[in-house]
Structures are given as C-alpha cells and as structure tokens.
CSV table of C-alpha atoms in Angstrom, one decimal:
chain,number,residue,atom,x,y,z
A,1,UNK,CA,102.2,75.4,33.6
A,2,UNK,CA,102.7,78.1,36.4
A,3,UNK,CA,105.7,80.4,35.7
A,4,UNK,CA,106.9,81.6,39.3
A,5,UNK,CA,108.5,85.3,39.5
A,6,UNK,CA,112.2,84.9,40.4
A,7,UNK,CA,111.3,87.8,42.8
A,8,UNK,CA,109.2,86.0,44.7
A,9,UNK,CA,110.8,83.5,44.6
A,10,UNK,CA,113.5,84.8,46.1
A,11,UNK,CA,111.6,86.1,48.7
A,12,UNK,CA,110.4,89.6,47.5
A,13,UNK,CA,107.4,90.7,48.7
A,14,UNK,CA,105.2,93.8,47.5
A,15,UNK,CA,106.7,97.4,48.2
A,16,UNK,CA,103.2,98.1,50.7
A,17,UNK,CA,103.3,95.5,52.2
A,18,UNK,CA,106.8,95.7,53.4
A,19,UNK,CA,106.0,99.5,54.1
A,20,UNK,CA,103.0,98.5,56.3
A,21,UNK,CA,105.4,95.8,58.3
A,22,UNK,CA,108.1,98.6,59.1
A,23,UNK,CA,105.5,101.0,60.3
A,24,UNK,CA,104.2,98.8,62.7
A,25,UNK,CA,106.7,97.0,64.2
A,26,UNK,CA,108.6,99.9,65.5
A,27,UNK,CA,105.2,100.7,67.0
A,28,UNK,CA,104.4,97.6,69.0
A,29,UNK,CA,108.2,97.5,70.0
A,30,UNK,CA,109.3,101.3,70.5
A,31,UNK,CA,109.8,101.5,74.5
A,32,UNK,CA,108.5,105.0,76.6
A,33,UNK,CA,110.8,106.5,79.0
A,34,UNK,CA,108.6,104.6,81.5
A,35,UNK,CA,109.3,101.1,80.3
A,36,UNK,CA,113.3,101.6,80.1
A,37,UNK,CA,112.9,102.1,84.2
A,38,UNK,CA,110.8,99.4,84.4
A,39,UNK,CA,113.7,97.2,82.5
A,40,UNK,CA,116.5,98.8,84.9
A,41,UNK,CA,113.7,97.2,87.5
A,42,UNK,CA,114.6,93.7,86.3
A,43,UNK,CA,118.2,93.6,85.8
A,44,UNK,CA,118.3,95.1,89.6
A,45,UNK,CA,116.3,92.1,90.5
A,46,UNK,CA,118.7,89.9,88.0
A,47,UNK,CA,121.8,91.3,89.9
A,48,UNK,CA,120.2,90.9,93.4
A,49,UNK,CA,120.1,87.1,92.6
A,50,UNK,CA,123.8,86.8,91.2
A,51,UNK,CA,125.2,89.1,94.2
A,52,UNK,CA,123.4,86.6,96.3
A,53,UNK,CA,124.6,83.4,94.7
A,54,UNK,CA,128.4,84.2,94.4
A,55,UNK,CA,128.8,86.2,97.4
A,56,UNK,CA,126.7,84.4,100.1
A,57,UNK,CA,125.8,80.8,98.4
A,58,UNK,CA,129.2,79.9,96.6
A,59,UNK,CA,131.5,80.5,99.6
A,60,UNK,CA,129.6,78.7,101.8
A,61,UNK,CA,129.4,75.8,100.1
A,62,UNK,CA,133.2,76.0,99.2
A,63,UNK,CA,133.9,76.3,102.9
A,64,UNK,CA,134.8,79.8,102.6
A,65,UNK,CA,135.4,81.6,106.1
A,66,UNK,CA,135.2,85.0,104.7
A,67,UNK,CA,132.2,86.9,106.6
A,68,UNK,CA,133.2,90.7,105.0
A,69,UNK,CA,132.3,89.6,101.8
A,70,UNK,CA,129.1,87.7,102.7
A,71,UNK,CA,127.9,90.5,104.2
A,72,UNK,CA,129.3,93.0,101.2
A,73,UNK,CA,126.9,90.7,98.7
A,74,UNK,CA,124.8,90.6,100.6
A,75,UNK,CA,124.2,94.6,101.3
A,76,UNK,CA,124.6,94.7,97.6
A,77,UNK,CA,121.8,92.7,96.7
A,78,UNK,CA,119.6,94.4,99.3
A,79,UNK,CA,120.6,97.6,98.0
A,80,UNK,CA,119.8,96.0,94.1
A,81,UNK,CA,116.4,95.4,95.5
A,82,UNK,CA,115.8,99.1,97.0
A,83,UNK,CA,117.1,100.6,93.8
A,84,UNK,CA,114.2,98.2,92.2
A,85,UNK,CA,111.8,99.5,94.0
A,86,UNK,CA,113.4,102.9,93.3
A,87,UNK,CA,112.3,102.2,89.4
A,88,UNK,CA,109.5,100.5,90.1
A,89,UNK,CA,108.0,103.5,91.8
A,90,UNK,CA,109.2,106.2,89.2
A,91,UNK,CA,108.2,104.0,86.2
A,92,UNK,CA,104.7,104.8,87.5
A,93,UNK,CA,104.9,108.3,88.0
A,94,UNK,CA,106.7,108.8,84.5
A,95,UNK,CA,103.8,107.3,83.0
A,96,UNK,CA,101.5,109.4,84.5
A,97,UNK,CA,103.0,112.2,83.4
A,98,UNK,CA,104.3,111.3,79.6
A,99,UNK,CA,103.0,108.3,78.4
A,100,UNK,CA,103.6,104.0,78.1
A,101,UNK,CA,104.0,101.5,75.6
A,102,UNK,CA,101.5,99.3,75.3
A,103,UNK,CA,103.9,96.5,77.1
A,104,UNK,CA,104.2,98.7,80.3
A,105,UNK,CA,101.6,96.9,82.3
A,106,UNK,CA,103.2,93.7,80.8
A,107,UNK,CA,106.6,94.5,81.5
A,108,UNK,CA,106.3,96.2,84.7
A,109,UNK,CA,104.0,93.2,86.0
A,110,UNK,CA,107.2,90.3,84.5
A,111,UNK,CA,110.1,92.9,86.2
A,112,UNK,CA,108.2,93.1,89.9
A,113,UNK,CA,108.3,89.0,89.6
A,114,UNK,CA,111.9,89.0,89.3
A,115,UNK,CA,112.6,91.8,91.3
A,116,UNK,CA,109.7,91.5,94.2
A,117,UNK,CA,109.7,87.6,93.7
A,118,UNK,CA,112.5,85.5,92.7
A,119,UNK,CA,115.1,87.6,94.7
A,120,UNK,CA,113.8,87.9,98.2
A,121,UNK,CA,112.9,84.4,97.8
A,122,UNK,CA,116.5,83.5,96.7
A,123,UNK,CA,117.3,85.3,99.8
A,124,UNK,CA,115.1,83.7,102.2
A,125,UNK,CA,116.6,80.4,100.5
A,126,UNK,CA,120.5,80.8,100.7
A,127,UNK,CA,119.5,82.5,104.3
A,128,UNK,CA,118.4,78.7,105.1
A,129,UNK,CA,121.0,77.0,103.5
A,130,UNK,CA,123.8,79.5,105.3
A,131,UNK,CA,121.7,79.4,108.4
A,132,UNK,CA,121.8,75.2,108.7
A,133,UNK,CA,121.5,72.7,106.5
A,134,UNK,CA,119.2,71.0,108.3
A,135,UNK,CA,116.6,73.7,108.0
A,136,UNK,CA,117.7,74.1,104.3
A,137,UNK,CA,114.0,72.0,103.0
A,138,UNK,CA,112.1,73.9,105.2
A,139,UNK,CA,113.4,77.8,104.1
A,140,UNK,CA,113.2,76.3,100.9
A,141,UNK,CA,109.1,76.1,101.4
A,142,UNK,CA,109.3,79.3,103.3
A,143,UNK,CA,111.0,80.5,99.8
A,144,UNK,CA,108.4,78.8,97.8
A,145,UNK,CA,105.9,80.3,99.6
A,146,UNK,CA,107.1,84.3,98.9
A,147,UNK,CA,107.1,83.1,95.5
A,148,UNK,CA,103.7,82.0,95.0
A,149,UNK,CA,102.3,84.8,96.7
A,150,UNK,CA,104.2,87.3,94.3
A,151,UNK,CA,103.0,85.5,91.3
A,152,UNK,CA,98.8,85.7,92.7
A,153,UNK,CA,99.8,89.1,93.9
A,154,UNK,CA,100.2,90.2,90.6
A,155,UNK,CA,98.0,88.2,88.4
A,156,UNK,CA,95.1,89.6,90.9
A,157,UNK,CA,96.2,93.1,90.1
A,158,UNK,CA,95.6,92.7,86.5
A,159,UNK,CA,92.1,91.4,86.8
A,160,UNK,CA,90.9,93.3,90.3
A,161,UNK,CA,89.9,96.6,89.9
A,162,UNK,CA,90.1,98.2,93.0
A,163,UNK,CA,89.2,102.1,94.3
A,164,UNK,CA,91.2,104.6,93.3
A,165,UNK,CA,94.4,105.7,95.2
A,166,UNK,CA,94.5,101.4,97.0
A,167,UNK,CA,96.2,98.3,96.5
A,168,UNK,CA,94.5,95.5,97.3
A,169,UNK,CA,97.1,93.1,99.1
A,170,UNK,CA,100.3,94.5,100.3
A,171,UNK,CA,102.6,95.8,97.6
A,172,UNK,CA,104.6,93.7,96.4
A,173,UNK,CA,108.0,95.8,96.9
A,174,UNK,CA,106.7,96.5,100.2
A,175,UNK,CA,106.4,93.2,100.8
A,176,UNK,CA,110.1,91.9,99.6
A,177,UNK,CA,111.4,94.5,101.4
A,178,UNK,CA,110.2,93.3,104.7
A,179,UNK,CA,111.0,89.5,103.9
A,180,UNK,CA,114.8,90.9,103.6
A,181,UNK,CA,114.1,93.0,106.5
A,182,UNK,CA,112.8,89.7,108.7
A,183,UNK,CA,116.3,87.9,107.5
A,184,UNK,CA,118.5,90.2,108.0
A,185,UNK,CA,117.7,91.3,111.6
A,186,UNK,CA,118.8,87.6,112.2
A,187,UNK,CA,115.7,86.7,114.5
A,188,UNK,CA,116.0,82.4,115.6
A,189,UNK,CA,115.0,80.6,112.6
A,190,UNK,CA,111.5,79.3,113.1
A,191,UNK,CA,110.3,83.1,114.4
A,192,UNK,CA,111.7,84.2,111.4
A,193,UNK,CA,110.1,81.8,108.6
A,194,UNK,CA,106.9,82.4,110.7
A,195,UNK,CA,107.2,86.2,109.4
A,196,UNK,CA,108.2,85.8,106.1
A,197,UNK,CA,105.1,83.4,105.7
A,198,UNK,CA,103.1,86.1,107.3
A,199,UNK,CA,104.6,88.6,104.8
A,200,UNK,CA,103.4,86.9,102.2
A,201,UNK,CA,99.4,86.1,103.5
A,202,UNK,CA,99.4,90.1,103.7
A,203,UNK,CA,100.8,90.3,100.1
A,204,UNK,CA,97.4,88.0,98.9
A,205,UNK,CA,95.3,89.1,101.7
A,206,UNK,CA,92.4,91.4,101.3
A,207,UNK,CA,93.8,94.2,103.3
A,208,UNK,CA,94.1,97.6,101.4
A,209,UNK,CA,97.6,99.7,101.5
A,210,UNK,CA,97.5,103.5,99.8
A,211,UNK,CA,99.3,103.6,96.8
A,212,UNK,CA,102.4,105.7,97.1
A,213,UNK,CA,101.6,109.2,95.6
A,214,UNK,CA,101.8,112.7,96.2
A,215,UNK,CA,104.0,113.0,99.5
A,216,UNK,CA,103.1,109.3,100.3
A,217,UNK,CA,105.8,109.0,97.5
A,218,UNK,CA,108.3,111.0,98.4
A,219,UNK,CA,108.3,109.7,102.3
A,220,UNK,CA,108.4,106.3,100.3
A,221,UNK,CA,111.2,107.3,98.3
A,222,UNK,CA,113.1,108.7,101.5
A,223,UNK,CA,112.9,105.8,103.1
A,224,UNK,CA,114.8,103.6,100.3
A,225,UNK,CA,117.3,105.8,100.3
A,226,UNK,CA,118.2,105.7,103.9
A,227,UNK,CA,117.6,102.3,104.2
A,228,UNK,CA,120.2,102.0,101.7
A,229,UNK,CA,122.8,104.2,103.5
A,230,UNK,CA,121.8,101.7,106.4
A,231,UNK,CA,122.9,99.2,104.6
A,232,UNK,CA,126.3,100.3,103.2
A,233,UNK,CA,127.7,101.3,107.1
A,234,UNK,CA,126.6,97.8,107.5
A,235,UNK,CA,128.5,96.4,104.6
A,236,UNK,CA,131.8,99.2,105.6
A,237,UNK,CA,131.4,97.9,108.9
A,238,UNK,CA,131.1,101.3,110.6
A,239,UNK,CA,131.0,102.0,114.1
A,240,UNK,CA,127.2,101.3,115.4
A,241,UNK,CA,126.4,100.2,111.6
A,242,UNK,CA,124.9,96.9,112.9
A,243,UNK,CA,122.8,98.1,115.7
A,244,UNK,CA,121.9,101.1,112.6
A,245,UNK,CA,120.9,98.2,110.2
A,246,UNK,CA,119.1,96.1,113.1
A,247,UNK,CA,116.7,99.1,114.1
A,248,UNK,CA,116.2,100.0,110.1
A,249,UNK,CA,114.7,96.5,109.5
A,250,UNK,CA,112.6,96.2,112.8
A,251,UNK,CA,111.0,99.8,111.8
A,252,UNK,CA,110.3,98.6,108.1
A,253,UNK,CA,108.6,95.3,110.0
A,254,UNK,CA,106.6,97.6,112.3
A,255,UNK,CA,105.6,99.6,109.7
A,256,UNK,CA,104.7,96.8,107.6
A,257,UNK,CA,102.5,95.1,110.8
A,258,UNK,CA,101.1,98.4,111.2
A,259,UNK,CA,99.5,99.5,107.8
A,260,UNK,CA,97.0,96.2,108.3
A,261,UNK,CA,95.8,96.9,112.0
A,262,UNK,CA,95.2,100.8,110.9
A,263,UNK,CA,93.5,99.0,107.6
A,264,UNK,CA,91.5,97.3,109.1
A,265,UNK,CA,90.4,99.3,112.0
A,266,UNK,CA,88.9,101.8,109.1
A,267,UNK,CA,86.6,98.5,107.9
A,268,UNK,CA,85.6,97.7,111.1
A,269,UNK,CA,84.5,101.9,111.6
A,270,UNK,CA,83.1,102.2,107.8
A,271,UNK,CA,81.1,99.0,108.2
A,272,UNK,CA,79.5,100.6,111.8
A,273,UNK,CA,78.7,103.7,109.8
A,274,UNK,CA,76.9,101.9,107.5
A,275,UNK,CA,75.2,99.5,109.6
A,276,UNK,CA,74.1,102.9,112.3
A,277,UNK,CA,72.9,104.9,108.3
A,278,UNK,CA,70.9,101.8,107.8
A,279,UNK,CA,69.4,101.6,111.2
A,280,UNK,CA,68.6,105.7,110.8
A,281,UNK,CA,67.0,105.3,107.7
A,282,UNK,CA,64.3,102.3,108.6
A,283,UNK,CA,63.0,105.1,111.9
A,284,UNK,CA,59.8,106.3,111.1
C-alpha cells in the first residue's frame, strides 16, 4: 500500500526546486530598458488603429459631417505612428549601448508588425472606405498587400544576414511612413494605391537602405519630429498648415523614391568595378 505525503499532496514541492523556478523565471521574463521602448512601440501602433477607427471609420459610417475631428484622428494616429518609429529607433540604440532581454529581437520584431503593419494598413483601408465605397474591396487588397509585405519584411530579417551598417528591403518604419504619406497628400485613388503597392515591393525588394546610425540617426530622428509638428498645424488648422502637410509628405515620398535609384546606381558601379578588376587581372 503507498502512503502519499499530505504535502505533496497538497501540492508542496521540494524547497530547490521551488528556489531554482524563482531564479529563473524572473530571468527569462525581467525586461531591459530597451524592451520597455520597444513595448511603448506597440501600444503607439495599438492607439494609431483605435484613433483611426473611432475618429475617421465610426463617423463615417454613422453619417457624421464632422471633418475637424476626422482630420484631428487622423493627425493623431499619424503622429502615434511617428512616435513609433521614435521607439523603435531608440530601442536599438539603447541596446547597443546597455544591453537586451533575450525577447528583444522577438518583441521588437511582434511591435514593428503592429506598429509598421497593421496600422498603415488600417489606414490605407478606412482611407478607401472614406474615399468611396465603391473602391472599398479594392483598398482593402491594397491594405492586404502592405500587410503581407510587413510580415516577409520581417521574417526575412531574422533569417538574412546582411553587411553591416544595411537593411535589406526598405525599413519597415520607413516604409509605413510613406504609405501614410501617399494617403494623406490625397493624390486620385488609383495613382495612389499604385504607390502604396510600390511602397511595399521596395519593403520586400532586394534594394539596400543604410541603417540609421551615427548622424544618419539624428537627421532620422529630426525629421519625425517635424513631420509631426507638420501634422499638428494640419490638425489646428493653421494658416498654410495644409499646403505645410502636403509638401511634408511629397518630400518623405521623394526621399523614399530616391534611396533606391541612388541604391542601385552603386550596384550597377560596384558590379563594373568588378567586372574591369577581372578583365585587369586575366592581361598578361
């Protein structure tokens, strides 16, 4: 006959191993610096999507006539989506410099998804629905297709190993930033799904972008911050704040047409280098 402990019954288990499971649980679950700005990364991106449903979607489908506060939300979720990118870029840096969990990659990898994925392509979705319903199936693809190329965006970057100081692929803040930028300047609807499918064939292309460090960084981080000023005259309506916001977005799409031509022109020159060292070195 077995005689059972009432302790263990109970569920008592030995005093080391209970020890052991406290030490490392608190290690496998203890967040860096780093990984709490990647979190503040995600609920940006969270907030970008609710600004966007109860201050552009809900109205319109209720009818509302209210303009000021579609474009208040929608400033706001713009601005949720800078200040994203804001994290994203210093969550990188701070882990550089002290150190990360070993969820960072993880994490940062599930918040650019929600923040770089899901809400510019809720945007680019409630853009169509607000723009016509009868175009509402097609943004909805357009949407889709931001997604998608989000999700291979960053699956590649976990498995790719590319050169130091490169992305391969657009960035993918880069990239949501100029989706937003494409909707926002208000271009006729098929020009501007044509773009934001564009957008996102750069963002799984094979095209390399320098990684934002060093003064590259700083410009970077200059340039969210008065895109974001752009945005709130917009939203506050101040005098020349649309033709402000308007010129803002066409220079982040320039800029984001540009990086590629430059890109590429340095393949085209490194691969005649090599072709003219190869040519050198079969002379006699």
């Amino acid at each position: 006959m077995t005689v059972i402990d009432p302790e263990t019954q109970a569920g008592w288990v030995p005093e080391a191993e209970s020890e052991d499971d406290v030490e490392e649980m608190p290690l496998s679950l203890r967040l860096s610096i780093a990984d709490t700005l990647t979190l503040g990364n995600a609920t940006c991106g969270f907030m970008a999507v609710y600004f966007t449903t109860t201050g552009i979607l809900i109205p319109h489908l209720s009818g509302s006539q209210e303009t000021g506060m579609a474009r208040h939300s929608a400033a706001t979720a713009v601005i949720l989506m800078l200040l994203a990118a804001i994290f994203d870029l210093c969550d990188g840096l701070v882990a550089r410099k002290l150190r990360s969990s070993p969820m960072g990659a993880e994490l940062d990898n599930l918040s650019d998804l929600i923040s770089f994925g899901l809400a510019p392509a809720y945007f680019v979705l409630v853009y169509g629905m607000v723009a016509d319903d009868a175009h509402q199936r097609v943004a909805a693809v357009a949407a889709i297709t931001v997604l998608l190329a989000v999700v291979l965006r960053l699956a590649r970057f976990s498995c790719v190993t590319m050169k130091d100081g490169m992305f391969q692929g657009m960035p993918s803040p880069f990239g949501a930033l100029t989706v937003v930028s494409i909707v926002l300047l208000e271009l006729p609807f098929v020009p501007t799904l044509l773009a934001v499918i564009g957008v996102a064939w750069l963002m799984v292309s094979r095209v390399e972008y320098p990684k934002p460090r060093g003064v590259l960084a700083v410009a970077m981080l200059s340039w969210i911050i008065g895109a974001m000023g752009l945005l709130a005259a917009w939203a506050f309506d101040a005098p020349g704040g649309q033709m402000l916001l308007q010129t803002g977005c066409a220079l982040q799409i320039v800029l984001a047409a540009t990086i590629p031509l430059f890109a590429t022109a340095r393949r085209v020159n490194t691969f005649r280098d090599n072709r003219r060292e190869a040519r050198a070195a079969q002379l006699p």
